[in-house]
Tab-separated table of C-alpha atoms and ligand atoms in Angstrom:
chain	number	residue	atom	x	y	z
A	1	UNK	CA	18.178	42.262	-23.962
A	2	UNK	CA	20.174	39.046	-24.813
A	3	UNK	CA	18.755	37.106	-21.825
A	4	UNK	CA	15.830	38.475	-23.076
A	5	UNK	CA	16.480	37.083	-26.848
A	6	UNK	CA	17.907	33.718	-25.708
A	7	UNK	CA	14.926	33.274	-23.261
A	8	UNK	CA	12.805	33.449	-26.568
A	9	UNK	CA	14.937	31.125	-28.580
A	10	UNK	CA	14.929	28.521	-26.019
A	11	UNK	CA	11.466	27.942	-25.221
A	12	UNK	CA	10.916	28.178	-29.564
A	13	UNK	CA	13.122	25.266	-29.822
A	14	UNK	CA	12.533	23.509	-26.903
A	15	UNK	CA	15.659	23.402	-25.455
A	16	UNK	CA	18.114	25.797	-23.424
A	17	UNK	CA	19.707	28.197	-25.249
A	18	UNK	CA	22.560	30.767	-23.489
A	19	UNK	CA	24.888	33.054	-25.627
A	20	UNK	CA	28.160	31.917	-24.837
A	21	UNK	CA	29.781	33.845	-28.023
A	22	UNK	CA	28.433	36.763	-30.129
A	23	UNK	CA	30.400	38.267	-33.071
A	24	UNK	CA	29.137	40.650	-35.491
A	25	UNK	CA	28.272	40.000	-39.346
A	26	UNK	CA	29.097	42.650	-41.717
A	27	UNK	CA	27.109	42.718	-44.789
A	28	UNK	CA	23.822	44.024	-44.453
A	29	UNK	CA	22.714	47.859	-45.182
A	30	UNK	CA	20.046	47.983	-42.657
A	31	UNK	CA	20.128	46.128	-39.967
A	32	UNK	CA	22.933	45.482	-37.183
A	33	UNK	CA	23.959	41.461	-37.586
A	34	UNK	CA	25.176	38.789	-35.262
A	35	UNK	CA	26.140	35.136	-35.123
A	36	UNK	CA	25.208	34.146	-31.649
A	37	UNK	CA	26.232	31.053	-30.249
A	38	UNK	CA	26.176	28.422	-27.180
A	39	UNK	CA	28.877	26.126	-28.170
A	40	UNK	CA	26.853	23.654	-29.823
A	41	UNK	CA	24.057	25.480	-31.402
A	42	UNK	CA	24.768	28.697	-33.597
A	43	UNK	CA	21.785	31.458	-35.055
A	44	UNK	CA	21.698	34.544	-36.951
A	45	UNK	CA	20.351	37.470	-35.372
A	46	UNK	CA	19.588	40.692	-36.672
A	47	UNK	CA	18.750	43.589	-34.829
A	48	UNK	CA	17.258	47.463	-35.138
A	49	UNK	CA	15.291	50.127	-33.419
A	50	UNK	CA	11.947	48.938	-31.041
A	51	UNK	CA	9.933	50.164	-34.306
A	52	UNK	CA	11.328	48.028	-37.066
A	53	UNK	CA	9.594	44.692	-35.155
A	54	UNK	CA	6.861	45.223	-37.713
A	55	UNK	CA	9.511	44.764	-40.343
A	56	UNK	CA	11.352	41.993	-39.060
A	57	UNK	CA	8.030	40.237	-38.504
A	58	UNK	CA	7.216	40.832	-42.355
A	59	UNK	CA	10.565	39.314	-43.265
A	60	UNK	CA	10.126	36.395	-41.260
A	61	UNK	CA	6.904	35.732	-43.129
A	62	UNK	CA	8.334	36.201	-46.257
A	63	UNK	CA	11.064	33.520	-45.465
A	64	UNK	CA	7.831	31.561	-44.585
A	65	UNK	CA	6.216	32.053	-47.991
A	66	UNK	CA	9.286	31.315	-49.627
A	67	UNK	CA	9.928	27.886	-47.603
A	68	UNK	CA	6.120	26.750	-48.555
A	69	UNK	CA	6.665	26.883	-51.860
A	70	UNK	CA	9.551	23.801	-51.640
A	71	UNK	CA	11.215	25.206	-54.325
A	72	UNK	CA	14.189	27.221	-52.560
A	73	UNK	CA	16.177	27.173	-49.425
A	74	UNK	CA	15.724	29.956	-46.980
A	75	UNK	CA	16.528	30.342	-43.229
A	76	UNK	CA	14.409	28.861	-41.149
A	77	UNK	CA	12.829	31.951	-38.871
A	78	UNK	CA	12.786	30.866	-35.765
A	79	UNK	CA	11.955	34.024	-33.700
A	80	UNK	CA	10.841	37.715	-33.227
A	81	UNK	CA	10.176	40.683	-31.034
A	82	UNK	CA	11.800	43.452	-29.257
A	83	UNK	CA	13.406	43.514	-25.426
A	84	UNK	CA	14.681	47.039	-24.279
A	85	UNK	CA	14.741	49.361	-27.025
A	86	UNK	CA	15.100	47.101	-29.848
A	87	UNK	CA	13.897	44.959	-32.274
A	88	UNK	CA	15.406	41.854	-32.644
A	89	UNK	CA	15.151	38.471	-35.478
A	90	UNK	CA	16.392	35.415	-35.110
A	91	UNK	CA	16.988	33.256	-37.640
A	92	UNK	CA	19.103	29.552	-38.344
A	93	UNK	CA	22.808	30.250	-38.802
A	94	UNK	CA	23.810	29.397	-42.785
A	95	UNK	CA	27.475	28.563	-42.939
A	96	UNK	CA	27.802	30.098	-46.259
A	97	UNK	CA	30.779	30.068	-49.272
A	98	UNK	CA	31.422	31.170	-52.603
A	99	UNK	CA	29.444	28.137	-54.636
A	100	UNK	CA	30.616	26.571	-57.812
A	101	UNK	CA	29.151	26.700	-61.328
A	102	UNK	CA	27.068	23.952	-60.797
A	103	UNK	CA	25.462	25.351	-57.195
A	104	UNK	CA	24.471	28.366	-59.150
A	105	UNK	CA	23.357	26.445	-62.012
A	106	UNK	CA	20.881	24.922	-59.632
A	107	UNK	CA	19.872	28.564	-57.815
A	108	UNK	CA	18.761	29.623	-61.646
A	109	UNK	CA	16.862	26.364	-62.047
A	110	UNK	CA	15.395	26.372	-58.231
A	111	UNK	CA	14.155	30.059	-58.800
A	112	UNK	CA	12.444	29.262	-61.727
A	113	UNK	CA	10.527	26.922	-60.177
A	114	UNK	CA	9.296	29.580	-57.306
A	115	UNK	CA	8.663	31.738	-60.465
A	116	UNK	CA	5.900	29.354	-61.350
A	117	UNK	CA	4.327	29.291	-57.926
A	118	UNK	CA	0.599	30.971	-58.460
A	119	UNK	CA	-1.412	33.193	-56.121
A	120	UNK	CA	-4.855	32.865	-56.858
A	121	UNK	CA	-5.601	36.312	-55.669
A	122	UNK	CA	-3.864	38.476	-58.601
A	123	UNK	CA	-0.746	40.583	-57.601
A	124	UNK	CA	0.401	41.723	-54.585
A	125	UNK	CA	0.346	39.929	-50.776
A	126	UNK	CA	-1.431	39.646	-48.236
A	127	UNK	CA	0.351	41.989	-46.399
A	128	UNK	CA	2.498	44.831	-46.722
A	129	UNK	CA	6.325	44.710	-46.352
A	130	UNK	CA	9.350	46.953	-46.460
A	131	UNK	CA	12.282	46.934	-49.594
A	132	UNK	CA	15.393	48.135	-47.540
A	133	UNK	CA	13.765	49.408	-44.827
A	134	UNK	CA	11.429	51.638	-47.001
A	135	UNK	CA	7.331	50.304	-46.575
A	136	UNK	CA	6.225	48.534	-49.593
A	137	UNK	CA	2.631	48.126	-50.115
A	138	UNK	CA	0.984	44.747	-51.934
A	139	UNK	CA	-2.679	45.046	-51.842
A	140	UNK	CA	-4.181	42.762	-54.495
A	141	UNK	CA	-4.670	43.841	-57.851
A	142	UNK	CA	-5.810	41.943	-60.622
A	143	UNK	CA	-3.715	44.099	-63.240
A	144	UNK	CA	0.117	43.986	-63.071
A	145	UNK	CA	-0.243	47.252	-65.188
A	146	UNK	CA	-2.305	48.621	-62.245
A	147	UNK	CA	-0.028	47.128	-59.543
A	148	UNK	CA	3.102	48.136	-60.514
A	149	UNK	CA	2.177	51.553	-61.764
A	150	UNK	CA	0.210	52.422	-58.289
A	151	UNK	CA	2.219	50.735	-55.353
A	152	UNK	CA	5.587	50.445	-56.910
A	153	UNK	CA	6.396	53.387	-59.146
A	154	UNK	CA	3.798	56.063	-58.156
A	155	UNK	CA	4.054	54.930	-54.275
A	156	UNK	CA	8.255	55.913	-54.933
A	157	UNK	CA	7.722	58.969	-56.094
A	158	UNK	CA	5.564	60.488	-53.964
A	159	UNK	CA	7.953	59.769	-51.313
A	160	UNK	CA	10.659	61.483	-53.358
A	161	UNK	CA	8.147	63.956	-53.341
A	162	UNK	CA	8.318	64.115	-49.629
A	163	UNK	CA	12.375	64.271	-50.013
A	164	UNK	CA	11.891	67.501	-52.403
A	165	UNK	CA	12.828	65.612	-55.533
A	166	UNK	CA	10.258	66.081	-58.387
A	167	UNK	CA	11.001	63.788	-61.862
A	168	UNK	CA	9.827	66.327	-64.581
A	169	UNK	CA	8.916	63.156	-66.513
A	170	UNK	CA	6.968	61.532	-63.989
A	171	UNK	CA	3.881	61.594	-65.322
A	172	UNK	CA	4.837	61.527	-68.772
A	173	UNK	CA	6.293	57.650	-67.931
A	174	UNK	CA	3.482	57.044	-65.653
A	175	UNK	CA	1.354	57.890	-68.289
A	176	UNK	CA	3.269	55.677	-71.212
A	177	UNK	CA	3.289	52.098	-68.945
A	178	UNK	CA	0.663	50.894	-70.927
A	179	UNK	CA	2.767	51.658	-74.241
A	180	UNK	CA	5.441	49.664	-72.480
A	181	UNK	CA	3.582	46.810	-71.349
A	182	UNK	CA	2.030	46.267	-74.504
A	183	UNK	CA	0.963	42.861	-75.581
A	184	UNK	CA	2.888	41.877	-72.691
A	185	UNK	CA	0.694	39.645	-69.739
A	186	UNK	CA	2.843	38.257	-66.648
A	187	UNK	CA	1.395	35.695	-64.458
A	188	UNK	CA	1.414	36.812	-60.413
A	189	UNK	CA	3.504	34.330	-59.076
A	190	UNK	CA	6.081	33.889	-56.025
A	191	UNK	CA	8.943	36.613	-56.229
A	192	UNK	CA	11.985	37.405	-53.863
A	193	UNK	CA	11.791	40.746	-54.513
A	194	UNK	CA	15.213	42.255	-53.292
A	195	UNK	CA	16.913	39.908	-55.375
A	196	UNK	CA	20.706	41.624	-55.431
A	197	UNK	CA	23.897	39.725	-55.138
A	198	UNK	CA	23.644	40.067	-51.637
A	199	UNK	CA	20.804	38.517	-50.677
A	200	UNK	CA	21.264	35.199	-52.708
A	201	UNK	CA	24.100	32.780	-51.543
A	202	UNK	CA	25.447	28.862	-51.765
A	203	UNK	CA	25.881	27.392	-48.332
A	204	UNK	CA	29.153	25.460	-47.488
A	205	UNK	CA	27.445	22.035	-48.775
A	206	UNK	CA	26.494	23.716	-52.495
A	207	UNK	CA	22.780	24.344	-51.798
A	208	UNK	CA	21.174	27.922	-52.887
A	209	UNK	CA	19.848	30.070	-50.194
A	210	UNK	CA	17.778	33.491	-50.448
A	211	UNK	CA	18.126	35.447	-47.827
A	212	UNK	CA	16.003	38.861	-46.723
A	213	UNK	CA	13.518	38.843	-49.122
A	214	UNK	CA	10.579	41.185	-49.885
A	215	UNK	CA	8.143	39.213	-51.396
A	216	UNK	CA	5.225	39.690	-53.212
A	217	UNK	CA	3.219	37.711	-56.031
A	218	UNK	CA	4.276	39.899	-59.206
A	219	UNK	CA	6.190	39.460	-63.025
A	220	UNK	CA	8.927	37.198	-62.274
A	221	UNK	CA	11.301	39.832	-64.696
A	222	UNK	CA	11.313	41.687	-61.405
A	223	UNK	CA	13.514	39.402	-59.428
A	224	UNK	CA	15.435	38.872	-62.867
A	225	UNK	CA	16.184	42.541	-63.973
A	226	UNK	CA	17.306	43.194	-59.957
A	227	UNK	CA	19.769	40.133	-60.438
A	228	UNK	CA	21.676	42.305	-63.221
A	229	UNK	CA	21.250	45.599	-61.658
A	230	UNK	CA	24.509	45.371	-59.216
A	231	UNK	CA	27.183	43.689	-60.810
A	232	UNK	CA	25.165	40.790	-62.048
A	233	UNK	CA	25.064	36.830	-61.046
A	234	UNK	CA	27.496	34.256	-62.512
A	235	UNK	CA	26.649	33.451	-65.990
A	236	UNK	CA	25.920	29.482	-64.891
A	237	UNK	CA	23.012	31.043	-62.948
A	238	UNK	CA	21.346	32.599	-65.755
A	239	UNK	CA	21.917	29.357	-67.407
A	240	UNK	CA	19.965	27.505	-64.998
A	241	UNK	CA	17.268	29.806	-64.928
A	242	UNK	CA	16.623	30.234	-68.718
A	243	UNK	CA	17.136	26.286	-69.312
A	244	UNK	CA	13.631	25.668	-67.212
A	245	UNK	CA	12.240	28.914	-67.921
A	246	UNK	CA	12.803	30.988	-70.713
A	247	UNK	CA	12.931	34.959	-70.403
A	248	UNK	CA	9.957	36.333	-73.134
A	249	UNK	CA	10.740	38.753	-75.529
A	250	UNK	CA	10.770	42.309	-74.342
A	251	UNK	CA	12.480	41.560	-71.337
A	252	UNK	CA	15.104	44.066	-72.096
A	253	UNK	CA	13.059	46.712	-72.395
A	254	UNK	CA	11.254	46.126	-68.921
A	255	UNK	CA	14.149	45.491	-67.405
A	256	UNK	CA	15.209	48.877	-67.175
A	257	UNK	CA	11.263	49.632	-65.966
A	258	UNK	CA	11.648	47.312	-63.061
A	259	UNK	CA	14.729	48.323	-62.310
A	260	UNK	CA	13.882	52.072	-61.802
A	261	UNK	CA	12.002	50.959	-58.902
A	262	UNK	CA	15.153	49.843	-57.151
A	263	UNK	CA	16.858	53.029	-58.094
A	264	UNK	CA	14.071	55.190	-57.000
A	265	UNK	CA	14.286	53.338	-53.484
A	266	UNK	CA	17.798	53.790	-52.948
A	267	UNK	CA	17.413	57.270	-53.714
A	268	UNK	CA	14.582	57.369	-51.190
A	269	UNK	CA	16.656	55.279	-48.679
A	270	UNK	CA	20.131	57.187	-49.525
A	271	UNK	CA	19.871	60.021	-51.363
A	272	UNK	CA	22.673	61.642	-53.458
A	273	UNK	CA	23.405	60.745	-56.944
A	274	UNK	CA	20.796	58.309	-57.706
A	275	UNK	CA	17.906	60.803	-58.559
A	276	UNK	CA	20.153	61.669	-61.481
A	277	UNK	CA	20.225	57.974	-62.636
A	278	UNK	CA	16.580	57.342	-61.715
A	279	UNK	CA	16.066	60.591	-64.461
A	280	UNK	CA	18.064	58.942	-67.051
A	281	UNK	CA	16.648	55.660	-67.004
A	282	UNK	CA	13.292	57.476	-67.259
A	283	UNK	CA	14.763	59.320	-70.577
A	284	UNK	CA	15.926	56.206	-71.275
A	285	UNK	CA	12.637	54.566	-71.021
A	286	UNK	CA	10.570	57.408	-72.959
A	287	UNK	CA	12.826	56.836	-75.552
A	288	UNK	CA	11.894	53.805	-76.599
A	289	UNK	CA	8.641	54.639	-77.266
B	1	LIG	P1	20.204	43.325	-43.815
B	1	LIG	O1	18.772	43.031	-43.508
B	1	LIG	O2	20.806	44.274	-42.832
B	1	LIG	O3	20.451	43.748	-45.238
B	1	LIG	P2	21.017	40.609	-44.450
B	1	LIG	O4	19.872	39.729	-44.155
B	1	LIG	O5	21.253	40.948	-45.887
B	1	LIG	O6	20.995	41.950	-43.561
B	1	LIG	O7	22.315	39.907	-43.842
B	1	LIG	C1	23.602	40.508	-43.855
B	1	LIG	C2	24.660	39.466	-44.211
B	1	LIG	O8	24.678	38.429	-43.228
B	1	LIG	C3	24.350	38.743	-45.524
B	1	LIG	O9	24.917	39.404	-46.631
B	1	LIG	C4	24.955	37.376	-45.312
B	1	LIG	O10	26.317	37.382	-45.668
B	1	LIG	C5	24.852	37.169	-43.825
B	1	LIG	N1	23.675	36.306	-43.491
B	1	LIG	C6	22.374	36.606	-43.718
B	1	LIG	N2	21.568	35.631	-43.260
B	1	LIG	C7	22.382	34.696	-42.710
B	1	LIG	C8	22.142	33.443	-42.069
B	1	LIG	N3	20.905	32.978	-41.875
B	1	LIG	N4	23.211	32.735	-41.631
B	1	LIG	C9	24.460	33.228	-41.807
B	1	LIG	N5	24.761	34.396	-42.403
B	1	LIG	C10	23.738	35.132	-42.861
């Protein structure tokens, strides 16, 4: 399998490529992660079961979407496939550090700016994807209402469903989004998608980098409302963002909305406590009606 992988990186780049040095990268929930290396040159692979290749080739092209829209750093994918029994990615090797104030500052401002990239289609992608390693469907829909309703909060809990877990107040909230979207009309633009701490960094040199994204064109509160759900980003990032691109009123409000998605994943994905908190932000939700 490695000769395999750096077979595949070298004729990508045009040059020979031989692991001399692997070491593993912790971080990452899903996938198995590795800095390979031949002395001079250094990637980022990530690797998972033969049947994942589908998701690792969805990721790449979200890194892809991301990159076209110049306005934020992203590895540069540089290969895919599987050898033996699994699937592998390879992707350029970000020497990456804590950032300062200021690198943040610019990640806020820098995301913003993706926020206002348009799809002239309506919401959703052109192809599906996977948040975590759960399938996330993006047909295009010219309603956000619609979209997020069908393929984002319905689409979770029918595969709770499938995990025995029934929300009594499922379709009670289901029911109530157009109470909670009220007067409220986001444009479909460029989102990350998965956007927790983890998956948005400051290389060694200061610059912003998103990393394994999920992207879609939907309300750019999505990306927003996930950067608070785990801890939160530094304050100068929030800065940056609302400096170039002020949050509209409400936000609050849909924050939790958008979040429940997330929660209703990681129940999906892991089980355990977080149907309870999926319920209460649904309580939560119905209350404010
Ligand atoms: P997973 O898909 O398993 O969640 P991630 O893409 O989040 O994996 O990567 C796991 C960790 O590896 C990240 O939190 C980050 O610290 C590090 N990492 C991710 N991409 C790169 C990269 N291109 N170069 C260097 N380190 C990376």
């Amino acid at each position: 399998m490695w000769n395999a992988i750096a077979e595949h990186i070298s004729q990508k780049i045009g040059q020979r490529f031989a692991i001399c040095d692997r070491r593993s990268v912790g971080g990452g929930s899903i996938n198995q992660a590795y800095a390979i290396a031949d002395g001079e040159k250094t990637f980022f692979l990530k690797l998972n079961q033969a049947s994942q290749v589908t998701m690792f080739e969805q990721e790449a092209l979200g890194l892809q979407e991301i990159a076209k829209s110049q306005t934020m750093r992203v590895p540069d994918p540089i290969c895919w496939g599987t050898a033996d029994s699994s699937a592998y990615q390879v992707m350029e090797w970000l020497n990456l550090g804590h950032g300062d104030a200021a690198s943040w500052q610019t990640m806020g401002r820098q995301l913003a700016a993706m926020h206002r990239v348009e799809s002239a289609h309506g919401f959703g992608w052109w192809q599906n994807n996977t948040i975590g390693s759960t399938p996330q469907p993006n047909p295009w829909t010219a309603e956000w209402l619609s979209f997020y309703r069908e393929y984002r909060l319905r689409y979770q809990f029918q595969l709770a469903h499938r995990r025995g877990q029934h929300f009594p107040q499922e379709s009670e909230l289901l029911a109530a989004l157009p109470k909670l979207l009220s007067g409220y009309d986001p444009r479909p633009v460029l989102v990350h998608g998965d956007l927790w701490s983890g998956n948005a960094a400051v290389t060694t040199e200061g610059e912003p980098v998103l990393l394994d994204p999920a992207v879609y064109y939907g309300d750019r509160e999505v990306d927003i409302a996930m950067t608070e759900l785990f801890g939160g980003f530094p304050a100068a990032f929030y800065q940056g963002y609302k400096a170039a691109y002020p949050l509209d009123p409400g936000y609050s409000r849909r924050k939790l909305l958008y979040n429940l998605y997330h929660i209703l994943n990681h129940f999906n994905l892991f089980g355990g406590s977080y149907s309870a908190q999926a319920s209460r932000m649904i309580d939560q939700l119905l209350a404010t009606l």
